[in-house]
Tab-separated table of C-alpha atoms in Angstrom:
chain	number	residue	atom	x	y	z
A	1	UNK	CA	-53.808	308.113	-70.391
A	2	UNK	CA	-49.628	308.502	-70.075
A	3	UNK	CA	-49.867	305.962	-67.269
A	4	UNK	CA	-52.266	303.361	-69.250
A	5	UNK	CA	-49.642	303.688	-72.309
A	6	UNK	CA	-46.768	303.117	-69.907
A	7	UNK	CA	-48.331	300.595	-67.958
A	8	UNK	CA	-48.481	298.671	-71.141
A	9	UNK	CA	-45.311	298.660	-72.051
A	10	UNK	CA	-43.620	296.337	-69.866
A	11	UNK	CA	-39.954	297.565	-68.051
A	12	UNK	CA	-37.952	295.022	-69.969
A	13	UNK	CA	-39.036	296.512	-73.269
A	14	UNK	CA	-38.411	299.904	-72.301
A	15	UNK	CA	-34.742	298.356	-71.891
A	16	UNK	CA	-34.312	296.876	-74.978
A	17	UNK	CA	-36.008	299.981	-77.156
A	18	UNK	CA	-33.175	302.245	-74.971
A	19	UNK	CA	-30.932	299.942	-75.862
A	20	UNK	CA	-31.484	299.508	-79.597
A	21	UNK	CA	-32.286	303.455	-79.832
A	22	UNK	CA	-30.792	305.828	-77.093
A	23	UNK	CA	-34.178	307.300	-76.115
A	24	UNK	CA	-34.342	307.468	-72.185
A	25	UNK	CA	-37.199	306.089	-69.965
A	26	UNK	CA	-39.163	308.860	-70.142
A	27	UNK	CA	-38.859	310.033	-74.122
A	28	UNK	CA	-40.053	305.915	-74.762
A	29	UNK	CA	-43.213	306.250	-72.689
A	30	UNK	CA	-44.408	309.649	-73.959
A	31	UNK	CA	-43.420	308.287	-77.474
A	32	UNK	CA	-45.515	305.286	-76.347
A	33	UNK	CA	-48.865	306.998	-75.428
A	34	UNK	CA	-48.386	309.657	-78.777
A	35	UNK	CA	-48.201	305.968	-80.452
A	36	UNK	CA	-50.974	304.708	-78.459
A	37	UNK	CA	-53.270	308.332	-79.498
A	38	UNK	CA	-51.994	307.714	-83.247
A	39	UNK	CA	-53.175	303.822	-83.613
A	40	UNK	CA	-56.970	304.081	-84.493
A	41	UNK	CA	-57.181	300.649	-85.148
A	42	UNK	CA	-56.446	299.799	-81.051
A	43	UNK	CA	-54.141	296.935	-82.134
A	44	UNK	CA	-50.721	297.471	-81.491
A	45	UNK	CA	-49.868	298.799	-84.515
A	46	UNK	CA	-50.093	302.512	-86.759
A	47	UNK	CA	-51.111	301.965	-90.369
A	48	UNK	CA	-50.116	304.640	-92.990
A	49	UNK	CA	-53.593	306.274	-92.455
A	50	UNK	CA	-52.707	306.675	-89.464
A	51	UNK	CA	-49.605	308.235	-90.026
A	52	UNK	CA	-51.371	310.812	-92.342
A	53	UNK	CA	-53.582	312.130	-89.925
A	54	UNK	CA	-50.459	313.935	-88.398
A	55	UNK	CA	-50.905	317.484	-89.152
A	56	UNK	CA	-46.708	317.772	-89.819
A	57	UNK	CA	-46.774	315.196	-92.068
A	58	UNK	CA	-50.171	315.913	-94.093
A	59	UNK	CA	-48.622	319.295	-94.959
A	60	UNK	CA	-44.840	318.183	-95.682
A	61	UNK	CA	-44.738	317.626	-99.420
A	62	UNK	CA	-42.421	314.634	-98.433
A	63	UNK	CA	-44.818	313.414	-96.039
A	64	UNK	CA	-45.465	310.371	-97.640
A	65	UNK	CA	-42.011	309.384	-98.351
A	66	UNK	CA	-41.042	310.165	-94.709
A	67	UNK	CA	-44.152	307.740	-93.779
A	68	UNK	CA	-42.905	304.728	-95.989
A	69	UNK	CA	-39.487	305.085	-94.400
A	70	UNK	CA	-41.268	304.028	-91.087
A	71	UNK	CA	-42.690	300.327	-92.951
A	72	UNK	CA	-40.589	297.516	-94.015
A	73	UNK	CA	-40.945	296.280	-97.497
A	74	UNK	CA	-43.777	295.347	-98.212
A	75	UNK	CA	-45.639	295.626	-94.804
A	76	UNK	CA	-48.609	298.082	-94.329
A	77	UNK	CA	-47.917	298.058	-90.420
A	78	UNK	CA	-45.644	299.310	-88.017
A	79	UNK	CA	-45.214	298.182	-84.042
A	80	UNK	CA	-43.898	300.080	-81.487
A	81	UNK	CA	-40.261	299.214	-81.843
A	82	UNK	CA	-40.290	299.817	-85.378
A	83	UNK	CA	-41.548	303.168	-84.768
A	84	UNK	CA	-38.877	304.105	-82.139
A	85	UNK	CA	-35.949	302.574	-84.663
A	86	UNK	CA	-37.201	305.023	-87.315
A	87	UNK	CA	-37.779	308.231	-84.886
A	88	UNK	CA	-34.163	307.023	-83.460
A	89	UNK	CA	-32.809	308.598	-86.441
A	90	UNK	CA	-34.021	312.039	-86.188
A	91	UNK	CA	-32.598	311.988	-82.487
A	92	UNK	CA	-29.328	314.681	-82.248
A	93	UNK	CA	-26.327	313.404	-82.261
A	94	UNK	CA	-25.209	314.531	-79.207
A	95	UNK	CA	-27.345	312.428	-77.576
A	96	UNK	CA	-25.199	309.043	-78.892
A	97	UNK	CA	-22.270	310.728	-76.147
A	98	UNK	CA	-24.947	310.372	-72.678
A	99	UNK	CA	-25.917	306.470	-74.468
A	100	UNK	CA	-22.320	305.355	-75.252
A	101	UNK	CA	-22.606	301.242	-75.726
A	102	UNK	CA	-19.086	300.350	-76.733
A	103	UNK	CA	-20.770	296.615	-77.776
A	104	UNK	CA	-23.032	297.724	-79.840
A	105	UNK	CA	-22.888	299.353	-83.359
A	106	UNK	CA	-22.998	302.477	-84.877
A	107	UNK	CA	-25.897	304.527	-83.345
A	108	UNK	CA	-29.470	305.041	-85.283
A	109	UNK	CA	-28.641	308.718	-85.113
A	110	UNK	CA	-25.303	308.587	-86.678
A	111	UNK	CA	-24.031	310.479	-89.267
A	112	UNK	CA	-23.720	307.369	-91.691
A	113	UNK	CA	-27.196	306.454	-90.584
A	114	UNK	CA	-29.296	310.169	-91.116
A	115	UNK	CA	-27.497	310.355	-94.723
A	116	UNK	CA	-28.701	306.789	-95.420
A	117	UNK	CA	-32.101	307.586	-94.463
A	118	UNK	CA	-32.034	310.400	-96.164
A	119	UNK	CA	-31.123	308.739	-99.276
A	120	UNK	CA	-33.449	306.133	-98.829
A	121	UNK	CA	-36.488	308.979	-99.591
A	122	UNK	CA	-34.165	310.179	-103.277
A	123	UNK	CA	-34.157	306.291	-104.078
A	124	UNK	CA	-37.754	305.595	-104.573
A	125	UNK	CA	-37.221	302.032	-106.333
A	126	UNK	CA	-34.459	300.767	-103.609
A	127	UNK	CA	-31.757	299.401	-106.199
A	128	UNK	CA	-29.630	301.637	-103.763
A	129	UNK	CA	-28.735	304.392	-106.574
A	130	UNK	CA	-31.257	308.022	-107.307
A	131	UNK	CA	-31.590	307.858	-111.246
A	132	UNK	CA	-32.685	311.459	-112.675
A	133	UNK	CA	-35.843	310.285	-112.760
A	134	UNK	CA	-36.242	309.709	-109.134
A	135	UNK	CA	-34.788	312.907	-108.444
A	136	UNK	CA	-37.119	314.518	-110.969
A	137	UNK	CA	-39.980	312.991	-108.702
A	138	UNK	CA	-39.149	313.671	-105.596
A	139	UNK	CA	-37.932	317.460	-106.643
A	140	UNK	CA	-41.625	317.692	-107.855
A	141	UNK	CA	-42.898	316.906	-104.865
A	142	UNK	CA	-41.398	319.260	-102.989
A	143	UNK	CA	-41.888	322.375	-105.596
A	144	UNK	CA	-45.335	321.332	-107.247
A	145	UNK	CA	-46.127	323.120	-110.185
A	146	UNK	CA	-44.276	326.285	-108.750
A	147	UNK	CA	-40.898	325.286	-111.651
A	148	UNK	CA	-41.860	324.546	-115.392
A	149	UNK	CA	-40.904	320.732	-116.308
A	150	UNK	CA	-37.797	322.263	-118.258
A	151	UNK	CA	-36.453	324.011	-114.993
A	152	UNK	CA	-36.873	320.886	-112.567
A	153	UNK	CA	-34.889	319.167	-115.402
A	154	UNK	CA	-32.163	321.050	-115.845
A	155	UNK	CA	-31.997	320.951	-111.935
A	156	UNK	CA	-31.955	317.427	-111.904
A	157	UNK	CA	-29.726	316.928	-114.682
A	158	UNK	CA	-26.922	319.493	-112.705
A	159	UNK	CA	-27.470	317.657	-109.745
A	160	UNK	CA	-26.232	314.220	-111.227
A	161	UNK	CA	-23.377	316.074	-113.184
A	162	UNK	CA	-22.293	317.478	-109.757
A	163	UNK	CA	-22.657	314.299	-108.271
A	164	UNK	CA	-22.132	311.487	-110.749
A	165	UNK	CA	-18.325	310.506	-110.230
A	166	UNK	CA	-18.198	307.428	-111.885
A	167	UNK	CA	-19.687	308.396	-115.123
A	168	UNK	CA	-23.447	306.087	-114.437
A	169	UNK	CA	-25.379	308.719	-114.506
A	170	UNK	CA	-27.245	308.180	-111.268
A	171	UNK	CA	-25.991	309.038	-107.148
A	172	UNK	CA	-25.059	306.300	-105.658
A	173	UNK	CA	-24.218	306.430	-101.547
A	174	UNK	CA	-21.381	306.706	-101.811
A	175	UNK	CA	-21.895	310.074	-104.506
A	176	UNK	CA	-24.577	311.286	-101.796
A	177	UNK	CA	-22.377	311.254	-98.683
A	178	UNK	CA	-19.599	313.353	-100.629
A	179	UNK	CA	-21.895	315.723	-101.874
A	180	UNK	CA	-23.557	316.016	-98.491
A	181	UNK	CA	-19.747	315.920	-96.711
A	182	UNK	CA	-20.230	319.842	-95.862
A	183	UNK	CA	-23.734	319.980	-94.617
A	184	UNK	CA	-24.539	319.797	-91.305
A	185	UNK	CA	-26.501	316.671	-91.395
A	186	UNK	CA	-26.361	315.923	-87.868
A	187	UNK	CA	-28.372	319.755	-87.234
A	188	UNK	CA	-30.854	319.409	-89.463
A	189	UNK	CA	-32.182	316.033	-89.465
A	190	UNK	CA	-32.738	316.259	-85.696
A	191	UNK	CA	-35.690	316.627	-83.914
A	192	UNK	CA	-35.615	317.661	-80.264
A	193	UNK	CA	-37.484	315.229	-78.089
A	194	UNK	CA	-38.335	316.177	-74.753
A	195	UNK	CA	-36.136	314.177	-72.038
């Protein structure tokens, strides 16, 4: 099956996703036949059903957030590429050093570009700031019913008074990244993938 998948993908797309990415030859065709063995449908493409029959993601309680980050607005599909651009992200960091492109922009896997994504599962309506209310959702997603309503408030609303420099009331990027400026970002939004 690994040698249908990578016959498919032809060698000048393999360039351009290592390009665009940093993944090596070999990461982008096993990454090619898991996507191949994750699109049901046979057509090109992994819809979010598809995406939820991962046993990882079925069981994350942000498993559905972490699946929209892999579809564009408003799109209920996801190629090939898009995949790799979103899995990019989760790639260590130490990995940008062997794929240094001086012409090209900051890395998928940067710093700037984990927090972002990051961010991007807090801000659930995309006007590019976490109101308490988002936070309050996504905080119950990942505790359940395990902290009374009162608790995960008072969590939340410490959280945006921690946060909240310029008096709005919500995190913007900007708040995020200095909150974050300590944690080890690069560590533990990394996934090892094999080379």
């Amino acid at each position: 099956m690994g040698s249908r998948a990578s016959s498919l993908l032809r060698e000048e797309d393999i360039e351009e996703i290592k390009k665009q990415t940093g993944f090596s030859h070999s990461q982008i065709t096993r990454l090619y036949s898991r996507f191949h063995s994750l699109d049901k449908g046979e057509n090109g493409a992994l819809s979010r059903e598809d995406f939820q029959r991962i046993p990882e993601l079925a069981i994350n309680p942000l498993g559905d957030r972490i699946i929209n980050a892999f579809f564009p607005e408003g799109e209920d599909q996801v190629n090939f590429r898009g995949f790799m651009r979103t899995l990019a992200h989760f790639r260590p960091v130490e990995d940008n050093e062997k794929n240094k492109d001086p012409t090209s922009g900051e890395p998928l896997n940067s710093r700037t570009n984990k927090l972002f994504f990051a961010f991007r599962l807090y801000d659930l309506d995309r006007d590019d700031k976490i109101s308490r209310d988002e936070l309050l959702q996504v905080l119950r997603m990942m505790v359940g019913v395990n902290i009374s309503d009162e608790q995960l408030g008072s969590i939340a609303d410490r959280t945006i008074q921690e946060a909240d420099t310029n008096g709005d009331m919500c995190i913007s990027f900007s708040e995020f990244t200095k909150v974050l400026e300590k944690v080890d970002v690069e560590q533990k939004m990394s996934i090892r993938f094999l080379h």
